[in-house]
Short mmCIF file of C-alpha atoms in Angstrom, two decimals:
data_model
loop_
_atom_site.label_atom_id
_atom_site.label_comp_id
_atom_site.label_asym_id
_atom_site.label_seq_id
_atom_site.Cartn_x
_atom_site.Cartn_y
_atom_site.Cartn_z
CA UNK A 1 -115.25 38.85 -154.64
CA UNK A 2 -116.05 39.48 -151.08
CA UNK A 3 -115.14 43.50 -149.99
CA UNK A 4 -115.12 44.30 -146.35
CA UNK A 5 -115.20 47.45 -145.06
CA UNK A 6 -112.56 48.32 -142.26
CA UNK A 7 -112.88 51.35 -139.12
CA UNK A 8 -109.75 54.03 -139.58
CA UNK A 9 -108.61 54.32 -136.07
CA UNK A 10 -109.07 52.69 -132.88
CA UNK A 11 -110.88 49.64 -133.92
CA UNK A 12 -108.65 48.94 -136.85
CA UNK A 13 -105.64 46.53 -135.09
CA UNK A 14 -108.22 44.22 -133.68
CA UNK A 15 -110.46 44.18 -136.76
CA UNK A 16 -107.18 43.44 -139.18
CA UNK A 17 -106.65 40.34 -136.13
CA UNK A 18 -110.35 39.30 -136.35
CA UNK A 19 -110.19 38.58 -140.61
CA UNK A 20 -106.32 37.45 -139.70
CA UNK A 21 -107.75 34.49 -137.58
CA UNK A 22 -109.63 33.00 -140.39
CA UNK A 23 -106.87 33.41 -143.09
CA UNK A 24 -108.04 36.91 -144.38
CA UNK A 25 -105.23 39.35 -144.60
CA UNK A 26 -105.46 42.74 -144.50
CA UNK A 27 -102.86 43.55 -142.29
CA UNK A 28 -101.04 45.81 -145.23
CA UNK A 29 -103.91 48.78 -143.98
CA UNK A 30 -101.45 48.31 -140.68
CA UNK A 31 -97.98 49.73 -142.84
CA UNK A 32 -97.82 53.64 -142.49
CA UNK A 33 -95.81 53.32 -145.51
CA UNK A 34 -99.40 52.24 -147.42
CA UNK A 35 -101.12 55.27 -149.04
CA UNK A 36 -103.80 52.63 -150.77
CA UNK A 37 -107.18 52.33 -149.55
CA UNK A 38 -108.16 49.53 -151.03
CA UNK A 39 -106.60 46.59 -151.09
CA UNK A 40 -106.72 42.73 -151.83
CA UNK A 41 -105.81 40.33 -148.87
CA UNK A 42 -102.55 37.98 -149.31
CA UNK A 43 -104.77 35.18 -150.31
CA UNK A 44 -106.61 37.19 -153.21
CA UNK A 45 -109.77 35.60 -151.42
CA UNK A 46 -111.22 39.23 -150.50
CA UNK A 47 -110.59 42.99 -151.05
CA UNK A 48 -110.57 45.04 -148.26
CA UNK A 49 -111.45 49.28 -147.83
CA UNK A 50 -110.10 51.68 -145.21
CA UNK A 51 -112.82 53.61 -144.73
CA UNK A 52 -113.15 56.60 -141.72
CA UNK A 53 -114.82 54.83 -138.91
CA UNK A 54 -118.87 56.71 -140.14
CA UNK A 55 -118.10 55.58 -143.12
CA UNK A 56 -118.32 51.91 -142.60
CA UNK A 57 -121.65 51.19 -142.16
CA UNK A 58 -122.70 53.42 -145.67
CA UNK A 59 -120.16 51.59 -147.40
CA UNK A 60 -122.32 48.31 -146.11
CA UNK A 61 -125.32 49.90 -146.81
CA UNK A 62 -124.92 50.74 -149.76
CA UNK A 63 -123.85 47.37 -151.01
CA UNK A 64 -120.07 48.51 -151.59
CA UNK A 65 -118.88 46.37 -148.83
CA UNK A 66 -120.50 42.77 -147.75
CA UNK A 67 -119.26 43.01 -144.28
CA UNK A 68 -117.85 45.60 -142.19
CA UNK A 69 -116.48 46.28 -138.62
CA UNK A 70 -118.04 49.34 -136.58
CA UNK A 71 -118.91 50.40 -133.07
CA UNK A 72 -121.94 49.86 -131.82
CA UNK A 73 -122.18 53.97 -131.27
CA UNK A 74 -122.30 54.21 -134.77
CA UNK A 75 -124.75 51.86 -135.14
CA UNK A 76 -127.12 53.74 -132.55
CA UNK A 77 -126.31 57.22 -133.56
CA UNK A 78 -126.75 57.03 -136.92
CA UNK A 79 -129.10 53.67 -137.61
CA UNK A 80 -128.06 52.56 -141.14
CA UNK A 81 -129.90 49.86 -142.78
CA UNK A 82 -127.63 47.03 -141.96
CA UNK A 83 -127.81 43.59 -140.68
CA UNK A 84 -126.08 43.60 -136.96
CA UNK A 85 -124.45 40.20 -137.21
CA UNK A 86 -121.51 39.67 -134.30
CA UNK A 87 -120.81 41.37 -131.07
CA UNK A 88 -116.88 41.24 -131.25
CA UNK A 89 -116.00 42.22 -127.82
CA UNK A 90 -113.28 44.40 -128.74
CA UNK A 91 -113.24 48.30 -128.65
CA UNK A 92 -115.34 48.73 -125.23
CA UNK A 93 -116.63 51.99 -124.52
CA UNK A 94 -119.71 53.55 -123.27
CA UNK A 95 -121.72 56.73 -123.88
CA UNK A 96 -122.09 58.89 -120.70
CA UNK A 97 -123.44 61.69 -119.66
CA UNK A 98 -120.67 63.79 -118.13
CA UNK A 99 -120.67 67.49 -116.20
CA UNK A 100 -117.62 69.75 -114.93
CA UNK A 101 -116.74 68.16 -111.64
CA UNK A 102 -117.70 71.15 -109.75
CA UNK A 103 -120.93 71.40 -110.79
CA UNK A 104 -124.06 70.68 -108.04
CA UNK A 105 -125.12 68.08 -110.72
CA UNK A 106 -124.58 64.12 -110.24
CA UNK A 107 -126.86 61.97 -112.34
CA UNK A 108 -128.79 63.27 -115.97
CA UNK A 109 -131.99 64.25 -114.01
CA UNK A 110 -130.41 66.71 -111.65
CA UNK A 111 -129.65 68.67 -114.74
CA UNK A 112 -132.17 71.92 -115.17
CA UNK A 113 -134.84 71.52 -118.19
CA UNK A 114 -133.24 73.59 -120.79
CA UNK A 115 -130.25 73.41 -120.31
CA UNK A 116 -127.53 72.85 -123.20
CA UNK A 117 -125.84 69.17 -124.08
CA UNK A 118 -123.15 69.64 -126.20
CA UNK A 119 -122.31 66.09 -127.85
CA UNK A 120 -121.33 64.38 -131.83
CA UNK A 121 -123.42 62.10 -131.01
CA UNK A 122 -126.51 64.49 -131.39
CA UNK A 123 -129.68 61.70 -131.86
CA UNK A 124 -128.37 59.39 -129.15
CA UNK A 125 -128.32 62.06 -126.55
CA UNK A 126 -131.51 63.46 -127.99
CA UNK A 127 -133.14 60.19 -127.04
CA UNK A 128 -131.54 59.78 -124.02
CA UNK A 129 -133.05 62.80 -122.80
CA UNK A 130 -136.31 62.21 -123.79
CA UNK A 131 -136.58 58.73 -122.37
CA UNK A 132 -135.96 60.95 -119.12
CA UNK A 133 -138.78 63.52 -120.17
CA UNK A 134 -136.03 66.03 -119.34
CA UNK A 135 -136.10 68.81 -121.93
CA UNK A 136 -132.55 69.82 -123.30
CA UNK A 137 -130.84 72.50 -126.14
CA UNK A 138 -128.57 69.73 -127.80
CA UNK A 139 -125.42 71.58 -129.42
CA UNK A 140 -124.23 69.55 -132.30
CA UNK A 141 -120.24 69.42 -132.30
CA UNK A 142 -117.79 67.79 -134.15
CA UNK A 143 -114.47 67.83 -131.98
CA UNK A 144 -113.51 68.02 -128.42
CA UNK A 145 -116.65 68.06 -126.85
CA UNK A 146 -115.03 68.87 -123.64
CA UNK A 147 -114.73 72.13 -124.35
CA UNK A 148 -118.69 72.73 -124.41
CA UNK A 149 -118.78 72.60 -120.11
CA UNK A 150 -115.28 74.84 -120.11
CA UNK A 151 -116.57 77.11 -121.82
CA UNK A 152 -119.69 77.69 -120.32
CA UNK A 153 -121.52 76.79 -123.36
CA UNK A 154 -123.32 73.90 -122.08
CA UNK A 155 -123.74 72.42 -119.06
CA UNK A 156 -123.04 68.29 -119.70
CA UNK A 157 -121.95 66.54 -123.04
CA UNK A 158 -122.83 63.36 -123.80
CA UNK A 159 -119.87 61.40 -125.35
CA UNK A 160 -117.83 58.17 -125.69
CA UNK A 161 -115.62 57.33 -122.53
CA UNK A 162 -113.24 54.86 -123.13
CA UNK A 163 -110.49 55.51 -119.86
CA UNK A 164 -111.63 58.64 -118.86
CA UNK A 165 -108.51 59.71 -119.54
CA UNK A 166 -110.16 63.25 -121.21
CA UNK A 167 -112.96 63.55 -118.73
CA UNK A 168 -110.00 63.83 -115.71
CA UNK A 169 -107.76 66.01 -117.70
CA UNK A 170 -110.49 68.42 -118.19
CA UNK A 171 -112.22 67.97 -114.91
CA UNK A 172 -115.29 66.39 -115.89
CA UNK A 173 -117.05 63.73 -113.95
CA UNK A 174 -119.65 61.08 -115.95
CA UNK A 175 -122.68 61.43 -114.13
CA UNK A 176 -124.83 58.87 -115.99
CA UNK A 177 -124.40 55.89 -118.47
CA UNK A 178 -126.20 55.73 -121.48
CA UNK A 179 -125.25 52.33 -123.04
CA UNK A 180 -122.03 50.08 -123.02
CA UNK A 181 -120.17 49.82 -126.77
CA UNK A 182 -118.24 47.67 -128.76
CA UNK A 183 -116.62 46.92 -131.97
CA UNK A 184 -119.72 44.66 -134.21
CA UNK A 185 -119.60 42.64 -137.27
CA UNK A 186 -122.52 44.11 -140.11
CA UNK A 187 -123.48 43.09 -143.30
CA UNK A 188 -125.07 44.35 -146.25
CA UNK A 189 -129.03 42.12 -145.65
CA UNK A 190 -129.61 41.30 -149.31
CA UNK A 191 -126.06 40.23 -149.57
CA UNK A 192 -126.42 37.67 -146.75
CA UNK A 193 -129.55 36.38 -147.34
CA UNK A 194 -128.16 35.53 -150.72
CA UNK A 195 -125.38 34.25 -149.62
CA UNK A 196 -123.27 36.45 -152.30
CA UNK A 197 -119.43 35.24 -152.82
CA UNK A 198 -119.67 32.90 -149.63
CA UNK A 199 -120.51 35.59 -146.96
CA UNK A 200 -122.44 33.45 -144.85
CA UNK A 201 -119.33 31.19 -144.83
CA UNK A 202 -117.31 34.05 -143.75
CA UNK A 203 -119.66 35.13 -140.94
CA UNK A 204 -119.87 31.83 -139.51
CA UNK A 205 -116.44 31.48 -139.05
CA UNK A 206 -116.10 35.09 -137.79
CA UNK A 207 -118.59 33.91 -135.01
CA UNK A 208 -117.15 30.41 -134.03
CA UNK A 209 -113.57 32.67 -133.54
CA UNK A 210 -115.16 35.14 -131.45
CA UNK A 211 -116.86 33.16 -129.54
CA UNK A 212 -113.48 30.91 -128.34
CA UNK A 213 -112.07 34.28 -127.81
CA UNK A 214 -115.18 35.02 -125.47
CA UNK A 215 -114.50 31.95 -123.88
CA UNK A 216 -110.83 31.72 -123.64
CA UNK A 217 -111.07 35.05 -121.90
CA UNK A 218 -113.58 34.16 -119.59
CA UNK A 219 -111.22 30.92 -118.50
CA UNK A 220 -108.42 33.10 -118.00
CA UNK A 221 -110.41 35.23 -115.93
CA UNK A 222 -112.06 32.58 -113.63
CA UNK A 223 -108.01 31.59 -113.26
CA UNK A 224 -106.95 34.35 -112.23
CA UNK A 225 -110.01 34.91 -109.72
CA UNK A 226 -108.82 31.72 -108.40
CA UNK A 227 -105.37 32.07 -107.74
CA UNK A 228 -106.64 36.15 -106.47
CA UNK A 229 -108.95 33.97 -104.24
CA UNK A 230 -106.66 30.81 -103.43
CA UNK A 231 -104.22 32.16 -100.20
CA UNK A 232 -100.51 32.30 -100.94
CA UNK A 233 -100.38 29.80 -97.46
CA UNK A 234 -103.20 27.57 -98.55
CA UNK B 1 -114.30 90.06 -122.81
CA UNK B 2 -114.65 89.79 -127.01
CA UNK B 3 -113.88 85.92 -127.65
CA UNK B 4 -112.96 85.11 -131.08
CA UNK B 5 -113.18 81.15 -132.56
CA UNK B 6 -110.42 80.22 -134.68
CA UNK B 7 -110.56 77.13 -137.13
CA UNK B 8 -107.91 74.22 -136.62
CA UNK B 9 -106.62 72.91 -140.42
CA UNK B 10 -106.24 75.31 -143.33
CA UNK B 11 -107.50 78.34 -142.63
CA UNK B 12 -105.80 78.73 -139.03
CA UNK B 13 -101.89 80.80 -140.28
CA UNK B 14 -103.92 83.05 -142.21
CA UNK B 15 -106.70 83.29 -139.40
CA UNK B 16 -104.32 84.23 -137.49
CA UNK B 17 -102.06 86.58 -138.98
CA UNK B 18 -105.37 88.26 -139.83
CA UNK B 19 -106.25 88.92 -136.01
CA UNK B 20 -102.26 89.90 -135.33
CA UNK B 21 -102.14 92.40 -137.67
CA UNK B 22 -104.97 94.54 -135.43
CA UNK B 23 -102.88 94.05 -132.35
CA UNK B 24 -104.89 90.74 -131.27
CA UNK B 25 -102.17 87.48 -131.13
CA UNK B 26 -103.54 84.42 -130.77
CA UNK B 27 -100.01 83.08 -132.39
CA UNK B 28 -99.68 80.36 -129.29
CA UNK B 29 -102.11 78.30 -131.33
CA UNK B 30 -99.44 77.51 -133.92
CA UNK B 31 -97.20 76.38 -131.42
CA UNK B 32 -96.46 72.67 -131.85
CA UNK B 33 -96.10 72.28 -128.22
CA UNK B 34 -99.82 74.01 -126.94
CA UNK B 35 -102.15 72.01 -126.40
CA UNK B 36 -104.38 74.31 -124.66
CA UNK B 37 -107.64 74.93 -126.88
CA UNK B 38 -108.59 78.43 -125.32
CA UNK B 39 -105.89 80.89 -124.84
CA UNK B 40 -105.83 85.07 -123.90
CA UNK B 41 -103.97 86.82 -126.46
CA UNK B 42 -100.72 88.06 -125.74
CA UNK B 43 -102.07 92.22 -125.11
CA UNK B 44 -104.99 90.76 -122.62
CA UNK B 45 -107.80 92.16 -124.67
CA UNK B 46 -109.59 89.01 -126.37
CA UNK B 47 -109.93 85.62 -126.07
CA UNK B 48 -109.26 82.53 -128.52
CA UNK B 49 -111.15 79.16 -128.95
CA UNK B 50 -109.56 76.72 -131.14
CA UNK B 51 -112.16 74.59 -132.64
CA UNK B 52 -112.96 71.99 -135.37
CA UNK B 53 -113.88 73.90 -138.83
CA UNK B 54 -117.06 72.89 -138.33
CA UNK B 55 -117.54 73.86 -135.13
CA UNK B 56 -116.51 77.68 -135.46
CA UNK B 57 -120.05 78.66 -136.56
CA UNK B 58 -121.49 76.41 -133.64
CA UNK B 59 -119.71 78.61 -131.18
CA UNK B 60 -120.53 81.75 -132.93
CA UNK B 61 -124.23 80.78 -133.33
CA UNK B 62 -124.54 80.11 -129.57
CA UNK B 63 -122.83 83.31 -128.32
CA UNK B 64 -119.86 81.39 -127.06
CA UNK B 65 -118.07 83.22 -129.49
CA UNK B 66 -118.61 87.22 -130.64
CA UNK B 67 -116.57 86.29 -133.89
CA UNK B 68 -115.30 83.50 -135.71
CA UNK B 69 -112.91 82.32 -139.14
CA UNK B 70 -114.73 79.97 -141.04
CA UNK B 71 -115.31 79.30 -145.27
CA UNK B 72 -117.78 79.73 -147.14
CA UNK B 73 -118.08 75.91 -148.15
CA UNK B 74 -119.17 75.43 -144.39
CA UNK B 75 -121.82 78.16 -143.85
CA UNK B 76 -123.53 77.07 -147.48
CA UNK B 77 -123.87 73.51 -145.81
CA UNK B 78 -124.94 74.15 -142.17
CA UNK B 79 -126.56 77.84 -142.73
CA UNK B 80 -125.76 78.77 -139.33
CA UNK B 81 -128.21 81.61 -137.44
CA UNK B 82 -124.65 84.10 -137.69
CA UNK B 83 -124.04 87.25 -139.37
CA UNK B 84 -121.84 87.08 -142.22
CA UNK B 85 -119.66 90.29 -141.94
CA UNK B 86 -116.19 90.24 -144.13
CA UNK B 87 -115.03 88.06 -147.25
CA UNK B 88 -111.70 87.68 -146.25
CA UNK B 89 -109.75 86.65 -149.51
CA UNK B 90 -107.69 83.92 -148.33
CA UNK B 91 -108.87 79.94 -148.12
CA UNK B 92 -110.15 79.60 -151.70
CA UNK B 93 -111.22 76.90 -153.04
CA UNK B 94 -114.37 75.84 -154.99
CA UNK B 95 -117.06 73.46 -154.69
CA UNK B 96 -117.22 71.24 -157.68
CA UNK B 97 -118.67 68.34 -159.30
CA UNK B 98 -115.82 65.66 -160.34
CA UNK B 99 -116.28 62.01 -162.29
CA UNK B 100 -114.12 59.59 -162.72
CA UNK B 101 -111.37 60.47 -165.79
CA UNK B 102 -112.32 57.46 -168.46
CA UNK B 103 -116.27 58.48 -167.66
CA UNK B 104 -118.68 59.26 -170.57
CA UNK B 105 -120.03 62.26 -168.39
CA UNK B 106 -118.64 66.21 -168.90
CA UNK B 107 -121.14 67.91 -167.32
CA UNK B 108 -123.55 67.24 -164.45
CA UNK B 109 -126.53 67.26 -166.96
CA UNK B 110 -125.05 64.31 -168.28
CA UNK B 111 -125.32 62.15 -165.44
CA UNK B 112 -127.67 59.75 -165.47
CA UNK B 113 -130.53 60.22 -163.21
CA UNK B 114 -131.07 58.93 -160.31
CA UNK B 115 -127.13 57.93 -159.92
CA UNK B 116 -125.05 58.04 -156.71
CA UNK B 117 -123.32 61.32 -155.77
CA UNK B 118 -120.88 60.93 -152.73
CA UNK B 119 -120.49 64.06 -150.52
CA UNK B 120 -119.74 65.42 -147.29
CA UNK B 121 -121.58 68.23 -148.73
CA UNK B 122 -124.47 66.76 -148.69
CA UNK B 123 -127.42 69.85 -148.44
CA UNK B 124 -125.02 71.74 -151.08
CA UNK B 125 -125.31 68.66 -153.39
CA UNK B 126 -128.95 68.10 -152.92
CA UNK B 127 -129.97 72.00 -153.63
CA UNK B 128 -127.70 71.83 -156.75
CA UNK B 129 -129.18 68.79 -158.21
CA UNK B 130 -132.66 69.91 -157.41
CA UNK B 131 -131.63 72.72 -159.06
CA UNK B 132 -130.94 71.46 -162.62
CA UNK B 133 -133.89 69.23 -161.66
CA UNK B 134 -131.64 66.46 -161.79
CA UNK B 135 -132.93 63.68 -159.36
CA UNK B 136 -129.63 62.00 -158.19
CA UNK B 137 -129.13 59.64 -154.42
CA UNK B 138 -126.50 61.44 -152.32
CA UNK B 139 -124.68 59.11 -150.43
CA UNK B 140 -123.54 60.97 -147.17
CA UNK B 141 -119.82 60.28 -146.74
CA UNK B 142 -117.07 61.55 -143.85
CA UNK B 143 -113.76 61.36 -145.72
CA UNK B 144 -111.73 60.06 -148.52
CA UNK B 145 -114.82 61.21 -150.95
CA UNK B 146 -112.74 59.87 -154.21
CA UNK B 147 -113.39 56.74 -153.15
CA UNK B 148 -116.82 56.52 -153.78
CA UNK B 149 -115.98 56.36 -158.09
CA UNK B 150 -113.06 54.27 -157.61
CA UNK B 151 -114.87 51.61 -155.47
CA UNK B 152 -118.12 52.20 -158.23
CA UNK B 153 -120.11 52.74 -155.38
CA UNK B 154 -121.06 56.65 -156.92
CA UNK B 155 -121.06 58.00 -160.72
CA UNK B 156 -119.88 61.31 -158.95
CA UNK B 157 -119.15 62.75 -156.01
CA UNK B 158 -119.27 66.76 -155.02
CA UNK B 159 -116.58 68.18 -152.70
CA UNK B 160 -114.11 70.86 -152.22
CA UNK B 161 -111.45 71.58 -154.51
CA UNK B 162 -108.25 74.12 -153.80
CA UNK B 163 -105.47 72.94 -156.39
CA UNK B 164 -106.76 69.41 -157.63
CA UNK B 165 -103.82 67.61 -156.61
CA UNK B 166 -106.06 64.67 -154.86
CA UNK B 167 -108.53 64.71 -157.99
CA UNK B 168 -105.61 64.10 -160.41
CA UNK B 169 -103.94 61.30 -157.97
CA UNK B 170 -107.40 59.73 -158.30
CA UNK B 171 -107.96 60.06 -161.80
CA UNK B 172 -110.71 62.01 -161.36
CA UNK B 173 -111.94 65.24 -163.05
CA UNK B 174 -114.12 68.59 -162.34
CA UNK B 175 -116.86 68.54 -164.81
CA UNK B 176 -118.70 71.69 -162.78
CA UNK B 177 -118.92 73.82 -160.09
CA UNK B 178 -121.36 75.10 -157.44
CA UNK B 179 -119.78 77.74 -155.86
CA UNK B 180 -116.47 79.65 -155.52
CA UNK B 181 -115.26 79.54 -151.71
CA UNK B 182 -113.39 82.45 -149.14
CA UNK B 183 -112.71 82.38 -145.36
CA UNK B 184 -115.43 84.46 -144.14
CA UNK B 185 -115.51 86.93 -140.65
CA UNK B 186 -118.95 85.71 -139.17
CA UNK B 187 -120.22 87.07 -135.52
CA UNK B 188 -123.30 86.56 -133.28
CA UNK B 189 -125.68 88.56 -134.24
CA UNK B 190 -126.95 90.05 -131.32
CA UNK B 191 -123.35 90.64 -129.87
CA UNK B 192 -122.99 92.43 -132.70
CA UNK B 193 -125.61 94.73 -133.31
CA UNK B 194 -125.33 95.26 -129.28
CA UNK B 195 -121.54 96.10 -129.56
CA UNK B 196 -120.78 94.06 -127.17
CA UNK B 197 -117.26 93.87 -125.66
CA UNK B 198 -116.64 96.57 -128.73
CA UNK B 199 -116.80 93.92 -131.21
CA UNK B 200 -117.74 96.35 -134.12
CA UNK B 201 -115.21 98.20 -133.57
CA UNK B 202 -112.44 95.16 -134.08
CA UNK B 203 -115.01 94.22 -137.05
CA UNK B 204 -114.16 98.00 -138.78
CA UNK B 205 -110.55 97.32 -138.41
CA UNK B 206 -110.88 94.16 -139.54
CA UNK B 207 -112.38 95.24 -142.45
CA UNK B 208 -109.73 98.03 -142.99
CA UNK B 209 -107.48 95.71 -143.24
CA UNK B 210 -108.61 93.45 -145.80
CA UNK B 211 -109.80 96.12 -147.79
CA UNK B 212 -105.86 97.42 -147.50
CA UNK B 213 -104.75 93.32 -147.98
CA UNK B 214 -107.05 93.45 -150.82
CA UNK B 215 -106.13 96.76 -152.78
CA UNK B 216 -102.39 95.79 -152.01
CA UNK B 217 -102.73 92.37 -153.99
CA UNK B 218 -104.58 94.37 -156.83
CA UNK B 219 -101.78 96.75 -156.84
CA UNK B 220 -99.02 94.01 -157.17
CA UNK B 221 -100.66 91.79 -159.53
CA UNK B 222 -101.23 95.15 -162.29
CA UNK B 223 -97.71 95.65 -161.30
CA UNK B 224 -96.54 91.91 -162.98
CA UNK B 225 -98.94 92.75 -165.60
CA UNK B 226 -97.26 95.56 -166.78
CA UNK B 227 -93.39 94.13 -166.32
CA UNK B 228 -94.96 90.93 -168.33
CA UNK B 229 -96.70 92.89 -171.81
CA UNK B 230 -93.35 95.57 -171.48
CA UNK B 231 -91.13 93.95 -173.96
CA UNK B 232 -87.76 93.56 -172.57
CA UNK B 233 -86.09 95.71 -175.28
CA UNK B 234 -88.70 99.07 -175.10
#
């Protein structure tokens, strides 16, 4: 039977709405009465696993899961052997470079060689910074990252902005973008070249959904350009 | 000014009441309503970080911090550059090897090799493996480690253990152990052996005081002993 792997967390509501769309159910992981992490969808077509967010894409790799929903960060930070599949669209983010606000400094290179990054997301801002030839001390945190410029214990972070809702409250100011994020659709490679319990099925339709999405979005957008555009007179 | 980092989760009440009973409170951090992650204590002389578990050492390691809370469990696994000063008796737990209940296995020898271990532990499972020259894949997992049997994607997994509620919910069982675990008093080593901001001399009393907590509990404990092999009649 088909097992997908599903993101505790932020990406979870839209993911549950993706496999919704074409009839797969999992919408029981959305109850906070459900203590099960595992479950099978309404249909009995697929089982699904509440995994935390990292988790996802070693579930996939691992051949646990045949498909799984994760963020593009992920993806970069910690390069599992998956197949990248579907850009879903939801769950944009991007990975910035960020400094206190008063600090002298206002783009990556302006920072002095040496200096400390604090960031969880340790091997994307180690490349970053080498793609820049700038030599940095990367601190490796796990939690409120913010707290590495407050405290004087590093001079930027590199980290996930979503609003910048954090940065302001802590007066921090991005100073350089590393790469855009969103949510992605994986798979486990041997699984989908094989085709194993009708994956390929699954992705296709998975695709043809997002990509209406893509485009119904992009219709309501031009709409609303046009009626921005279109004077209230005219 | 001496800065002390204090762990969020388990170990913080005790952490805490620790620090308060040499004068130093840092009591605001169990205040639903704070949100503030660094805080002065209430007499002026120190300051608190609040940090992820895993972080504590980080701070502590880069001279953020002079001292820091954290158990054993996480300096085994990282091996921080800190110096490891005071066992402090509270937090245990132990690090063990579990199975799944119905299993053939009842003892990590009997594993078969080169099976699937799930861990967040992952360096602590490797070196104990390697060390009954055992050759086993450790799959590096985040959270919800019990699910790596139930979902058969792992014969075993190794992972922390304080009263083995969630290992009996799971239907799971401890067929070994690596190593017993305590809250530990760790501190930078250079602020240390330089005394800075008097740091060895809130170490001493720190020390007094679990030696006291210590000799106290030893006390009590010979104490039920005694009431329990008295009969009730002599």
């Amino acid at each position: 039977m088909l097992t997908v792997a599903l993101p505790k967390g932020g990406l979870l509501k839209d993911s549950i709405q993706l496999f919704q769309a074409i009839g797969l159910d999992f919408s029981e992981f959305l109850n906070p009465a459900n203590r099960q992490l595992e479950i099978l969808d309404s249909s009995g077509r697929a089982h699904g696993l509440l995994v935390r967010n990292y988790d996802v894409p070693v579930y996939v790799e691992y051949g646990q899961a045949h498909l799984g929903v994760i963020g593009y960060d992920v993806l970069r930070e910690k390069q599992p052997k998956v197949a990248h599949l579907v850009d879903l669209g939801f769950g944009q983010c991007r990975m910035s470079v960020a400094v206190k606000a008063t600090s002298p400094y206002r783009s990556a290179l302006d920072l002095p060689p040496h200096c400390r990054v604090a960031s969880k997301f340790v091997r994307c801002a180690h490349d970053y910074f080498q793609s820049l030839d700038l030599p940095v001390d990367i601190v490796p945190l796990y939690g409120s990252v913010e707290l590495g410029p407050i405290t004087g214990m590093s001079e930027a972070i590199v980290d996930l902005v979503a609003t910048g809702r954090t940065l302001q409250e802590n007066n921090l100011i991005e100073i350089d973008r590393l790469f855009e994020s969103t949510a992605r659709l994986i798979a486990h490679p041997l699984s989908y070249r094989l085709n194993q319990d009708g994956v390929q099925d699954i992705v296709e339709q998975l695709r043809t959904h997002t990509s209406q999405v893509v485009a119904g979005k992009a219709v309501a957008e031009a709409a609303i350009k046009t009626v921005v555009e279109t004077p209230a007179s005219a």
